[in-house]
PDB file of C-alpha atoms and ligand atoms in Angstrom:
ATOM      1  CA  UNK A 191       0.000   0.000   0.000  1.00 96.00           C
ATOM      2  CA  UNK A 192       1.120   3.144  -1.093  1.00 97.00           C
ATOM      3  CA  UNK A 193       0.792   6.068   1.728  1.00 97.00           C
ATOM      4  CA  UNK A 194      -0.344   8.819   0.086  1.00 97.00           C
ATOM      5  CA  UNK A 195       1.375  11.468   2.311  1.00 98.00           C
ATOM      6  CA  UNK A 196       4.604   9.834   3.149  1.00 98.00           C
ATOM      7  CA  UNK A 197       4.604   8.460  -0.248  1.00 98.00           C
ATOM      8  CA  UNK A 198       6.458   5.585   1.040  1.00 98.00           C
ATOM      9  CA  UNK A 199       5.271   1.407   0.753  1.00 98.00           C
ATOM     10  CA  UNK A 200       3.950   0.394   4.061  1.00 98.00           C
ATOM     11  CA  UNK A 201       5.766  -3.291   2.799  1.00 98.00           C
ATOM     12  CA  UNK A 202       9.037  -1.229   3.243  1.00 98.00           C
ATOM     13  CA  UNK A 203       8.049   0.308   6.526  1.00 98.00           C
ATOM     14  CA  UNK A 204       9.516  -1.796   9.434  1.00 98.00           C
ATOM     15  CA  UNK A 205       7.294  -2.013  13.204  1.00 98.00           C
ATOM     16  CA  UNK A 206       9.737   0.379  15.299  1.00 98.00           C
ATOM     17  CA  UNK A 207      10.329   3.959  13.998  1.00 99.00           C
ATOM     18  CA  UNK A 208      12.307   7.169  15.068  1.00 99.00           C
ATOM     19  CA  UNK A 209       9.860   9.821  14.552  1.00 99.00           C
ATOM     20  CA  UNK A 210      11.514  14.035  14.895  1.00 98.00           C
ATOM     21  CA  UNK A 211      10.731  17.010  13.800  1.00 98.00           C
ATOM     22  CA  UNK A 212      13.865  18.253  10.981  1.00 98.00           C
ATOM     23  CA  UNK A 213      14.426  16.249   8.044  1.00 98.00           C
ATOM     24  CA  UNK A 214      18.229  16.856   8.244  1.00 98.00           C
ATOM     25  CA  UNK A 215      18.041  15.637  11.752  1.00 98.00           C
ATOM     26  CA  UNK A 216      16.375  12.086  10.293  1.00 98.00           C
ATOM     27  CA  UNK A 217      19.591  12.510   8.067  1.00 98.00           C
ATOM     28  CA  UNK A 218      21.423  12.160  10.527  1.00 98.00           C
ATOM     29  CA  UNK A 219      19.862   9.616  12.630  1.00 98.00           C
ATOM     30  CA  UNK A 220      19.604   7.594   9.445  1.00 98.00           C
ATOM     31  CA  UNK A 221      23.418   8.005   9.605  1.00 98.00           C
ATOM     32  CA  UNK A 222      24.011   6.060  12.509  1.00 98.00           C
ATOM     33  CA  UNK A 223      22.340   3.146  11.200  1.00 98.00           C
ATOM     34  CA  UNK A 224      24.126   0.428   8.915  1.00 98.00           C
ATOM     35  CA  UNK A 225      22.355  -0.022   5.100  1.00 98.00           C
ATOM     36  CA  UNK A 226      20.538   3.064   5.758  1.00 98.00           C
ATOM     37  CA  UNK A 227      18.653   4.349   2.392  1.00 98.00           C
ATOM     38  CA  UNK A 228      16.016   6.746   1.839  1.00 98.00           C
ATOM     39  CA  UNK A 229      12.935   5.589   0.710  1.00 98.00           C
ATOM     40  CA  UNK A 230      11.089   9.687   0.356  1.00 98.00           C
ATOM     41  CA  UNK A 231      11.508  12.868   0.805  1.00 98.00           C
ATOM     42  CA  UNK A 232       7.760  14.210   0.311  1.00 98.00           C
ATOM     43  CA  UNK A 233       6.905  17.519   1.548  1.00 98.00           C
ATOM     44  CA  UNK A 234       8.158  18.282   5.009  1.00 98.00           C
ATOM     45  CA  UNK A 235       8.554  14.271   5.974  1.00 98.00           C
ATOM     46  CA  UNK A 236      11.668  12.588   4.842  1.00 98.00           C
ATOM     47  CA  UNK A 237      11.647   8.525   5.504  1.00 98.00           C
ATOM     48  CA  UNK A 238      14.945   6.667   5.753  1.00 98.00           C
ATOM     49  CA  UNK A 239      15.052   2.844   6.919  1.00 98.00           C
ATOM     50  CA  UNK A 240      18.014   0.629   8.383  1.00 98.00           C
ATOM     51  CA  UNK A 241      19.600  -1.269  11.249  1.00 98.00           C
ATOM     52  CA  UNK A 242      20.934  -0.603  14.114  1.00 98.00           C
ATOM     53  CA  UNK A 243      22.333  -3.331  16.348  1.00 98.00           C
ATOM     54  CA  UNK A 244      20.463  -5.771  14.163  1.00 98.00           C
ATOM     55  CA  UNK A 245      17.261  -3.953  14.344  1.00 98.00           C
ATOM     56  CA  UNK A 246      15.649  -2.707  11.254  1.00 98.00           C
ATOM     57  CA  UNK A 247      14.316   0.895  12.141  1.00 98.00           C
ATOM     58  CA  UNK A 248      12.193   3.804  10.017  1.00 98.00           C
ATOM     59  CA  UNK A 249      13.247   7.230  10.591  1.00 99.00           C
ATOM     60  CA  UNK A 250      10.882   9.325   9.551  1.00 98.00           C
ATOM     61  CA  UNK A 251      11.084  13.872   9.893  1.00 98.00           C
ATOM     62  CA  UNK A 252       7.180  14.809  10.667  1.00 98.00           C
ATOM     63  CA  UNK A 253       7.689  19.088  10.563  1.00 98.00           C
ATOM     64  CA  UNK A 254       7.045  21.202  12.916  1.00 98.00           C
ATOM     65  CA  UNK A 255       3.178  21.215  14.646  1.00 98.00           C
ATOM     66  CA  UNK A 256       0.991  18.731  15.701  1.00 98.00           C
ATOM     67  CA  UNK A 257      -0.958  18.563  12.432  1.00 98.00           C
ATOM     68  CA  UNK A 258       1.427  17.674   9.650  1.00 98.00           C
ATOM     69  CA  UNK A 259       2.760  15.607  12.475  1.00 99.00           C
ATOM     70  CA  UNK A 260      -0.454  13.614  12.670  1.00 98.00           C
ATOM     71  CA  UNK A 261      -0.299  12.787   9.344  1.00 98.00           C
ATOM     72  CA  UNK A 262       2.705  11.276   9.838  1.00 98.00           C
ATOM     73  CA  UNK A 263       2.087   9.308  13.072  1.00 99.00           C
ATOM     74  CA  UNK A 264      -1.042   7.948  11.556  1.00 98.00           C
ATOM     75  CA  UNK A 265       0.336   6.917   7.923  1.00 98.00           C
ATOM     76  CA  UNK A 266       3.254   5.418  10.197  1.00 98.00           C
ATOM     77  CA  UNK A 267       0.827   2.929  12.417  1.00 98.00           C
ATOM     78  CA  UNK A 268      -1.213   2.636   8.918  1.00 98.00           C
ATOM     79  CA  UNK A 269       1.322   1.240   7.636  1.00 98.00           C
ATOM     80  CA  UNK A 270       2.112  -1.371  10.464  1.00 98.00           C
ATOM     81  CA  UNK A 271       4.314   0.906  12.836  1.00 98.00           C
ATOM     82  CA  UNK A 272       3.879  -0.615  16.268  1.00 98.00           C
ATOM     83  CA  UNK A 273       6.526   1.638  18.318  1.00 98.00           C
ATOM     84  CA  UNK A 274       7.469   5.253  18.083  1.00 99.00           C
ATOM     85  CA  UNK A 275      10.071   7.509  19.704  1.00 99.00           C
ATOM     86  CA  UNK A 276      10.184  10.757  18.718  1.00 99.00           C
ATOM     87  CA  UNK A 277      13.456  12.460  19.401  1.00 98.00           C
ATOM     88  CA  UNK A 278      12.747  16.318  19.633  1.00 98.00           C
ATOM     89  CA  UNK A 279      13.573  19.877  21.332  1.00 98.00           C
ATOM     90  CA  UNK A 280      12.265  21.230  23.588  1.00 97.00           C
ATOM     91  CA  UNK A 281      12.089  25.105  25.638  1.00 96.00           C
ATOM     92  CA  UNK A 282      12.742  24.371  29.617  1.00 96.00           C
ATOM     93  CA  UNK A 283      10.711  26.170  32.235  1.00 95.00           C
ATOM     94  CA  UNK A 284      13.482  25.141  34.810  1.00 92.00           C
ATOM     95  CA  UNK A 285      17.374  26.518  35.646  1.00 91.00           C
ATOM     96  CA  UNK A 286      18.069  23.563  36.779  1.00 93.00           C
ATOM     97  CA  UNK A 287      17.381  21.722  33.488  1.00 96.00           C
ATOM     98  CA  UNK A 288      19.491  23.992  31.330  1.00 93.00           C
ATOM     99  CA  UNK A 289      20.439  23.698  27.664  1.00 95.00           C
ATOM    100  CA  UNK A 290      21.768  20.670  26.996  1.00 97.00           C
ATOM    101  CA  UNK A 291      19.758  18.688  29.340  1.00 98.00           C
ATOM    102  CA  UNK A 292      17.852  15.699  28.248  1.00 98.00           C
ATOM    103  CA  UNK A 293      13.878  15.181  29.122  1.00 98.00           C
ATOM    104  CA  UNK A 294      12.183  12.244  28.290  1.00 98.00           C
ATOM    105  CA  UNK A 295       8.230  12.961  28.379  1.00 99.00           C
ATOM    106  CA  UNK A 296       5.793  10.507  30.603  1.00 98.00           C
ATOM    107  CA  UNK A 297       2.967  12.610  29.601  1.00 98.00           C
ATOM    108  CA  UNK A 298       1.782  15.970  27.757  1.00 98.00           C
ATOM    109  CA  UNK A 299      -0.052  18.755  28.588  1.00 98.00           C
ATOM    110  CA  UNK A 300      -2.195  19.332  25.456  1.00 98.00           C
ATOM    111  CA  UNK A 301      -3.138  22.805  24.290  1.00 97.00           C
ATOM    112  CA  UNK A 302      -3.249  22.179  20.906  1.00 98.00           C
ATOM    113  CA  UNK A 303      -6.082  22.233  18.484  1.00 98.00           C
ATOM    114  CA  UNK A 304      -5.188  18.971  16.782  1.00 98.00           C
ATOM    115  CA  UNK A 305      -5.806  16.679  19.406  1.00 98.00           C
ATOM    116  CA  UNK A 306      -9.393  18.400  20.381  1.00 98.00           C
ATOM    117  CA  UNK A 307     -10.418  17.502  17.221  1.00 98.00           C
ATOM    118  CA  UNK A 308     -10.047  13.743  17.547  1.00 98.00           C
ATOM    119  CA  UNK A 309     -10.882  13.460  21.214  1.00 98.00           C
ATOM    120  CA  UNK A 310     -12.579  15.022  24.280  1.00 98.00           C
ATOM    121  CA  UNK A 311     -11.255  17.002  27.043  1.00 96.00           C
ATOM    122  CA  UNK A 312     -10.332  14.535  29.426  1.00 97.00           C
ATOM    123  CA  UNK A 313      -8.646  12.324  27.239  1.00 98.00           C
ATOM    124  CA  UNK A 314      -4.831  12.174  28.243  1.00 98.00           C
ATOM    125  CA  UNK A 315      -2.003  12.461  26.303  1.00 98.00           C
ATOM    126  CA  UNK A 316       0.645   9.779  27.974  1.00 98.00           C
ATOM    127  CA  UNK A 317       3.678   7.804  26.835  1.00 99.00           C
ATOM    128  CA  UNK A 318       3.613   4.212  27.102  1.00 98.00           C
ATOM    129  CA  UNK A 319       5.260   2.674  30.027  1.00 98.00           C
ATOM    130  CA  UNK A 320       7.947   0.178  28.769  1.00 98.00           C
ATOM    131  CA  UNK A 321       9.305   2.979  25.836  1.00 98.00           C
ATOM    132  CA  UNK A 322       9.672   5.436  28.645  1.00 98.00           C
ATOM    133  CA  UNK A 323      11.483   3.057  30.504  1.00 98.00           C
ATOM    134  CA  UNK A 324      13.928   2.148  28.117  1.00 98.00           C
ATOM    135  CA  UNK A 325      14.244   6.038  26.781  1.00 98.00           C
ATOM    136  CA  UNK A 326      15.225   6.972  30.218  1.00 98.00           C
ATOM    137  CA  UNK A 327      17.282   4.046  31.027  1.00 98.00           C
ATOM    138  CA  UNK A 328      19.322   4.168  27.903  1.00 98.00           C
ATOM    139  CA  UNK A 329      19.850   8.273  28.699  1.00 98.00           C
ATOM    140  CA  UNK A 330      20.902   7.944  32.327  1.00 98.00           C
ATOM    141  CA  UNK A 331      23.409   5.764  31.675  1.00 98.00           C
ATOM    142  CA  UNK A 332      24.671   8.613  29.846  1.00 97.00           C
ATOM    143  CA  UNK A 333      26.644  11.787  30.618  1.00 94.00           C
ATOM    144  CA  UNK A 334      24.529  14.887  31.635  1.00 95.00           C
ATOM    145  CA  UNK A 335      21.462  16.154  33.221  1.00 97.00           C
ATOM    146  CA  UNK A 336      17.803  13.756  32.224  1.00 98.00           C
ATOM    147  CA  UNK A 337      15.173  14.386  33.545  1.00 98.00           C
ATOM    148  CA  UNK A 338      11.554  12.465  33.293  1.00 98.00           C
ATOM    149  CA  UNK A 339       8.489  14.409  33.772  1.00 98.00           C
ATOM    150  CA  UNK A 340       5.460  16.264  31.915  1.00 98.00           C
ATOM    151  CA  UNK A 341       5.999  18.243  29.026  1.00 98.00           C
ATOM    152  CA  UNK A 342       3.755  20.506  27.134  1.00 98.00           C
ATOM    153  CA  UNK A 343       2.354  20.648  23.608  1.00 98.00           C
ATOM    154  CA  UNK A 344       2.026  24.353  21.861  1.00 97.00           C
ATOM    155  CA  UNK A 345       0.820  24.966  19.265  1.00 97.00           C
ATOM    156  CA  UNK A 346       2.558  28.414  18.907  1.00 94.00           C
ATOM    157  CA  UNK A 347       5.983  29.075  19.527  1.00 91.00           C
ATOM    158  CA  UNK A 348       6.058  32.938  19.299  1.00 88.00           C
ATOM    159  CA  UNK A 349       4.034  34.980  21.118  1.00 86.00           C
ATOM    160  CA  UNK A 350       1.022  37.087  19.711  1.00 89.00           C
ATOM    161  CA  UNK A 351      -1.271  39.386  21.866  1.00 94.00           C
ATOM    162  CA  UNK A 352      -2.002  36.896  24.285  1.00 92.00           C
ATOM    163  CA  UNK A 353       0.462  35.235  25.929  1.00 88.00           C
ATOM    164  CA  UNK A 354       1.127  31.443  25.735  1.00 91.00           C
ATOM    165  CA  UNK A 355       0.499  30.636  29.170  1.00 92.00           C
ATOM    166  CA  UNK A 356       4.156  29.393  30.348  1.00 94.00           C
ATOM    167  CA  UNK A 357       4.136  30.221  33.769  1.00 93.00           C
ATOM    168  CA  UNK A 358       1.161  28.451  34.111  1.00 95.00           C
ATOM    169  CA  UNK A 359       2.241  25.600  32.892  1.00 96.00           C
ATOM    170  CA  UNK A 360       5.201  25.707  35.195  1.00 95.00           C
ATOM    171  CA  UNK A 361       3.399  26.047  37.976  1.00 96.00           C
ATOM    172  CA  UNK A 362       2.119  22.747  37.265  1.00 96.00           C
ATOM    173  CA  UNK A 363       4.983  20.832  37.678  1.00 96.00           C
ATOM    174  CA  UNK A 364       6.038  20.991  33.542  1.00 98.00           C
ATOM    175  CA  UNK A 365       9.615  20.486  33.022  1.00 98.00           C
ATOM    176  CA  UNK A 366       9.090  22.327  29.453  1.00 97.00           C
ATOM    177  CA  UNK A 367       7.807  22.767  26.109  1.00 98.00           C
ATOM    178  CA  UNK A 368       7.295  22.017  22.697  1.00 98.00           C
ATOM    179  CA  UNK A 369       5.014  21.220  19.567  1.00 98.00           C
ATOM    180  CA  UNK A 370       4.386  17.702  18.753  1.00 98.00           C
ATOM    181  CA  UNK A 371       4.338  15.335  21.589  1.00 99.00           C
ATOM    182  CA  UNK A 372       0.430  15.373  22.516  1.00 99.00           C
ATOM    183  CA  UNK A 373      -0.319  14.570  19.020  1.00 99.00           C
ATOM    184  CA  UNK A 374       2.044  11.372  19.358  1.00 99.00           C
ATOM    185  CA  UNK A 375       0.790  10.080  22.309  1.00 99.00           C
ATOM    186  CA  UNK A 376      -2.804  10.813  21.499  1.00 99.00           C
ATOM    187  CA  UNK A 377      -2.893   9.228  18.114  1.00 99.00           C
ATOM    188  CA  UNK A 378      -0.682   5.986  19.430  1.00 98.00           C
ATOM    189  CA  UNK A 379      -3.170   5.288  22.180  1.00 98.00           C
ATOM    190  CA  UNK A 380      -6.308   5.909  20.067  1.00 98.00           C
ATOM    191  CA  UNK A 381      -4.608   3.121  17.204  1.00 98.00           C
ATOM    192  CA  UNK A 382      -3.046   1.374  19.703  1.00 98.00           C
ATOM    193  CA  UNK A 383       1.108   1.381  19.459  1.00 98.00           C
ATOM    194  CA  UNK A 384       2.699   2.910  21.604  1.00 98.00           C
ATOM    195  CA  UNK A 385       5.299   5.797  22.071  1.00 99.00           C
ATOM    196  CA  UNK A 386       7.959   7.550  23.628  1.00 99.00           C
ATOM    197  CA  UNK A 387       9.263  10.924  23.746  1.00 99.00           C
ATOM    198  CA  UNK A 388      12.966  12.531  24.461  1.00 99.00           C
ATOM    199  CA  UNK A 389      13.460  16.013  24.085  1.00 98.00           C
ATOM    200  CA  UNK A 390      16.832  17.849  23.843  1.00 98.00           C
ATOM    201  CA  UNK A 391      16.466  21.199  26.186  1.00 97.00           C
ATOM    202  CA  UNK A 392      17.430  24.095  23.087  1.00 95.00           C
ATOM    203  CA  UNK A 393      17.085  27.311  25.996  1.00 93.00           C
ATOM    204  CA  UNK A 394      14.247  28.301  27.897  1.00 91.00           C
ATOM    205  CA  UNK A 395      10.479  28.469  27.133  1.00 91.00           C
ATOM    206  CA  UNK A 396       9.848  31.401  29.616  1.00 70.00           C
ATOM    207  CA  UNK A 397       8.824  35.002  27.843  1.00 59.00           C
ATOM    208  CA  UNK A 398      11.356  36.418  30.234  1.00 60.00           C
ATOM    209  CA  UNK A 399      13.853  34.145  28.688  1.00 55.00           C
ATOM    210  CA  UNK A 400      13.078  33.471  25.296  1.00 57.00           C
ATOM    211  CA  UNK A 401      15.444  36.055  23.747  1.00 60.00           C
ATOM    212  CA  UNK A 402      18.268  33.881  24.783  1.00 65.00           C
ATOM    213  CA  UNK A 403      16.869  31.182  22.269  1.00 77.00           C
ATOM    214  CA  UNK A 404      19.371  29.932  20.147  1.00 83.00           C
ATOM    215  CA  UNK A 405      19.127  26.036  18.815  1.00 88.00           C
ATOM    216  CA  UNK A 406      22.338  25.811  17.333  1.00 91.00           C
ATOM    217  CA  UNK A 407      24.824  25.616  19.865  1.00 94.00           C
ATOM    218  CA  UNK A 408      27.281  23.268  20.393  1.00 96.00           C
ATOM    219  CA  UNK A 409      25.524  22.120  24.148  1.00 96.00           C
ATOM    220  CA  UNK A 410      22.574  21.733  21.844  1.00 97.00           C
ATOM    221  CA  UNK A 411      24.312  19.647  19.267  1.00 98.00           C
ATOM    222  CA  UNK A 412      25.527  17.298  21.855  1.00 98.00           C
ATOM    223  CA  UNK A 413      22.700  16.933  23.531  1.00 98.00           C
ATOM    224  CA  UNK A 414      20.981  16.095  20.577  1.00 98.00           C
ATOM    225  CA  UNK A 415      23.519  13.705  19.633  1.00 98.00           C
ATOM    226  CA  UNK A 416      23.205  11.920  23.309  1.00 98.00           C
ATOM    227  CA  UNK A 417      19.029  11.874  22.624  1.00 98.00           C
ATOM    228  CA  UNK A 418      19.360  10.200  19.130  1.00 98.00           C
ATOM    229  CA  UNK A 419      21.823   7.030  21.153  1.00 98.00           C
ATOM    230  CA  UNK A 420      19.238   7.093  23.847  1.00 98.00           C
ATOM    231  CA  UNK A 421      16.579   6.779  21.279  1.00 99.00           C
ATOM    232  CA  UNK A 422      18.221   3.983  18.837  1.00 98.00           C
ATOM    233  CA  UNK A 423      19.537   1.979  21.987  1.00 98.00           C
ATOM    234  CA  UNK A 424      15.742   1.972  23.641  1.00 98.00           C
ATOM    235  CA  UNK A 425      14.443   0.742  20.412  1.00 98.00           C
ATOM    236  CA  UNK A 426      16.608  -2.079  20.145  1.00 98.00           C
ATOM    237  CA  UNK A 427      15.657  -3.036  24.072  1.00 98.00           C
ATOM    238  CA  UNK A 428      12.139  -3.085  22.928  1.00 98.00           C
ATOM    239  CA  UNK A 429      13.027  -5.226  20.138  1.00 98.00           C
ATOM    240  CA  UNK A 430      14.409  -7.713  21.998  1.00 97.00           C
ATOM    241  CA  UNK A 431      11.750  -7.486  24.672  1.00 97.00           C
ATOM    242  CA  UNK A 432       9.629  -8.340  21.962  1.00 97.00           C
ATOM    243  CA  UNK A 433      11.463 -11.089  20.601  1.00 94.00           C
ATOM    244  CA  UNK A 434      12.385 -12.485  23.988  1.00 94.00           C
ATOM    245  CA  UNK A 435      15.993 -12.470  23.213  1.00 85.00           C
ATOM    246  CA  UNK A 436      17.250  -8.930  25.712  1.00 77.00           C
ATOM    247  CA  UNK A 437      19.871  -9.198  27.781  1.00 68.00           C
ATOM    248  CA  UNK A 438      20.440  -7.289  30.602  1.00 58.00           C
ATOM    249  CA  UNK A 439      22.884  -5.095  29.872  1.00 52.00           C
ATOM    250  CA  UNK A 440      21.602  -3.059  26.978  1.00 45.00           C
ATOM    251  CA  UNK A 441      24.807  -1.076  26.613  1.00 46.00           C
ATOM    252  CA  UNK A 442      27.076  -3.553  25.583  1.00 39.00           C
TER     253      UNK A 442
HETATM  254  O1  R1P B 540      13.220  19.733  17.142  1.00 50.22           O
HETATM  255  P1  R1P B 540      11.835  19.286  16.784  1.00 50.22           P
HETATM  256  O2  R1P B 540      11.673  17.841  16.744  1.00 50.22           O
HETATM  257  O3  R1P B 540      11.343  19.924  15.513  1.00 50.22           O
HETATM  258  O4  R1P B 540      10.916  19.862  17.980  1.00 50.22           O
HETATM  259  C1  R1P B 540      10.747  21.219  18.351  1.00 50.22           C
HETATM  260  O5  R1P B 540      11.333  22.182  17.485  1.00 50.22           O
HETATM  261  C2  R1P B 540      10.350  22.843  16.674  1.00 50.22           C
HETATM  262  C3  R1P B 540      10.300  24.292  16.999  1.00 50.22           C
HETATM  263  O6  R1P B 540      11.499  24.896  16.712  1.00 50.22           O
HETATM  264  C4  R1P B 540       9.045  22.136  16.990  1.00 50.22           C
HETATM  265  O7  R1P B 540       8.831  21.127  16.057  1.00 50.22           O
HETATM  266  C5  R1P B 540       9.288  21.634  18.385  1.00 50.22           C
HETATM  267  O8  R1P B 540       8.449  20.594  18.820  1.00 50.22           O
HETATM  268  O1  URA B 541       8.774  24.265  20.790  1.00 50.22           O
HETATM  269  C1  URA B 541       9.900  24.530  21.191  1.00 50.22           C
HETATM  270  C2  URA B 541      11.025  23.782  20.795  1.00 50.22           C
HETATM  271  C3  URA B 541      12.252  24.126  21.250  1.00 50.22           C
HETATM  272  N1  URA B 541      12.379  25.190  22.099  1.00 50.22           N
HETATM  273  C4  URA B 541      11.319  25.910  22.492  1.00 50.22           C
HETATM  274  O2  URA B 541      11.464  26.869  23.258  1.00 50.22           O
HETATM  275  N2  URA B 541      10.097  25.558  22.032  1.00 50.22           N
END
């Protein structure tokens, strides 16, 4: 079958994908994985496919906002996708989880209009158990600051006359924000797979901070870099877990 969106074959698609939002950053996840080849590059979604540590992946760029996003997430479990990580950035509401930081997301607050479009108020946006497990297993075991807690979907990321309610959010208990994660979880519980979500912290969310924004640093870079290991080393614990063949020390 032929996705009309992706324009990829759901035959080539394998069960565990890497889901983020740049298509250079698919690039280069797609470059850490062993007969890696592109299968599209249609609009903003880019789809690569490979192995890494004997698991065949998809790694697929789904643009920025929960709505092209969507597409993406639901072409993906269309097509036979059973487990998604999506390895993102993220604005911090907290000092103490600077840029640089990683934050893998348990659950998301949703504000955006996507998701109130395909179900009611109450529904909850979470991440499945056993991905966030193995996202924030294969992180700690890393250098640097990880953190696991709730994050928050926006649907804008500059301000207009009102204010996108931050401090709020903060208040809360959010560790910080960004654009595509309620979609994710949303979506994967309604068609049943499940997800993940690990964020790289880019600067801070905060109004009173957000002209320090800058997503291109080096502590950026490497914290990326750390997310995108975390990411590819959880899905091949989840592949085993599946198979029955883990073993317990995933970081060998
Ligand atoms: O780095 P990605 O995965 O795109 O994630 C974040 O970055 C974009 C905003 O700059 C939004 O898509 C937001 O969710
Ligand atoms: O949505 C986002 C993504 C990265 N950084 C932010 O401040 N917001």
């Amino acid at each position: 079958m032929l996705l009309p969106i992706l324009q990829i074959h759901s035959e080539d698609i394998p069960p565990y994908a890497v889901v983020c939002g740049d298509p250079f950053r698919a690039e280069k996840i797609a470059g850490k994985l062993t007969g890696a080849r592109e299968l599209a590059f249609s609009r903003e979604y880019r789809t690569f496919v490979g192995e890494y540590e004997g698991v065949s992946l998809a790694v697929v760029s789904h643009g920025v906002g929960c709505p092209g996003a969507a597409v993406c997430f639901e072409e993906l479990i269309r097509a036979g996708v059973t487990t998604l990580i999506r390895v993102g950035t993220a604005g911090s509401y907290t000092a103490d989880v600077p840029a640089g930081s990683l934050v893998v997301s348990t659950a998301a607050i949703r504000t955006d209009g996507l998701t109130r479009q395909l179900v009611p108020d109450g529904f909850p946006a979470v991440a499945d158990h056993e991905v966030t497990h193995a996202l924030y297993s294969a992180a700690t075991a890393m250098q640097g600051v990880v953190r696991k807690g709730m994050t928050v979907t926006v649907d804008a990321f500059f301000n207009g006359v009102e204010e996108i309610p931050h401090k709020k959010f903060k208040q809360a208990g959010a560790l910080g924000a960004e654009m595509e994660i309620a979609a994710l979880f949303v979506i994967s519980s309604l068609r049943g797979a499940r997800a993940g979500a690990i964020v790289a912290i880019d600067g801070f969310a905060d109004q009173d901070l957000a002209a320090e924004y800058d997503p291109h640093t080096n502590v950026v870079s490497d914290a990326v870099e750390r997310e995108i290991e975390a990411a590819l080393k959880a899905m091949v614990t989840l592949a085993q877990q599946d198979t029955g063949t883990e073993t317990n020390d995933i970081h060998s």
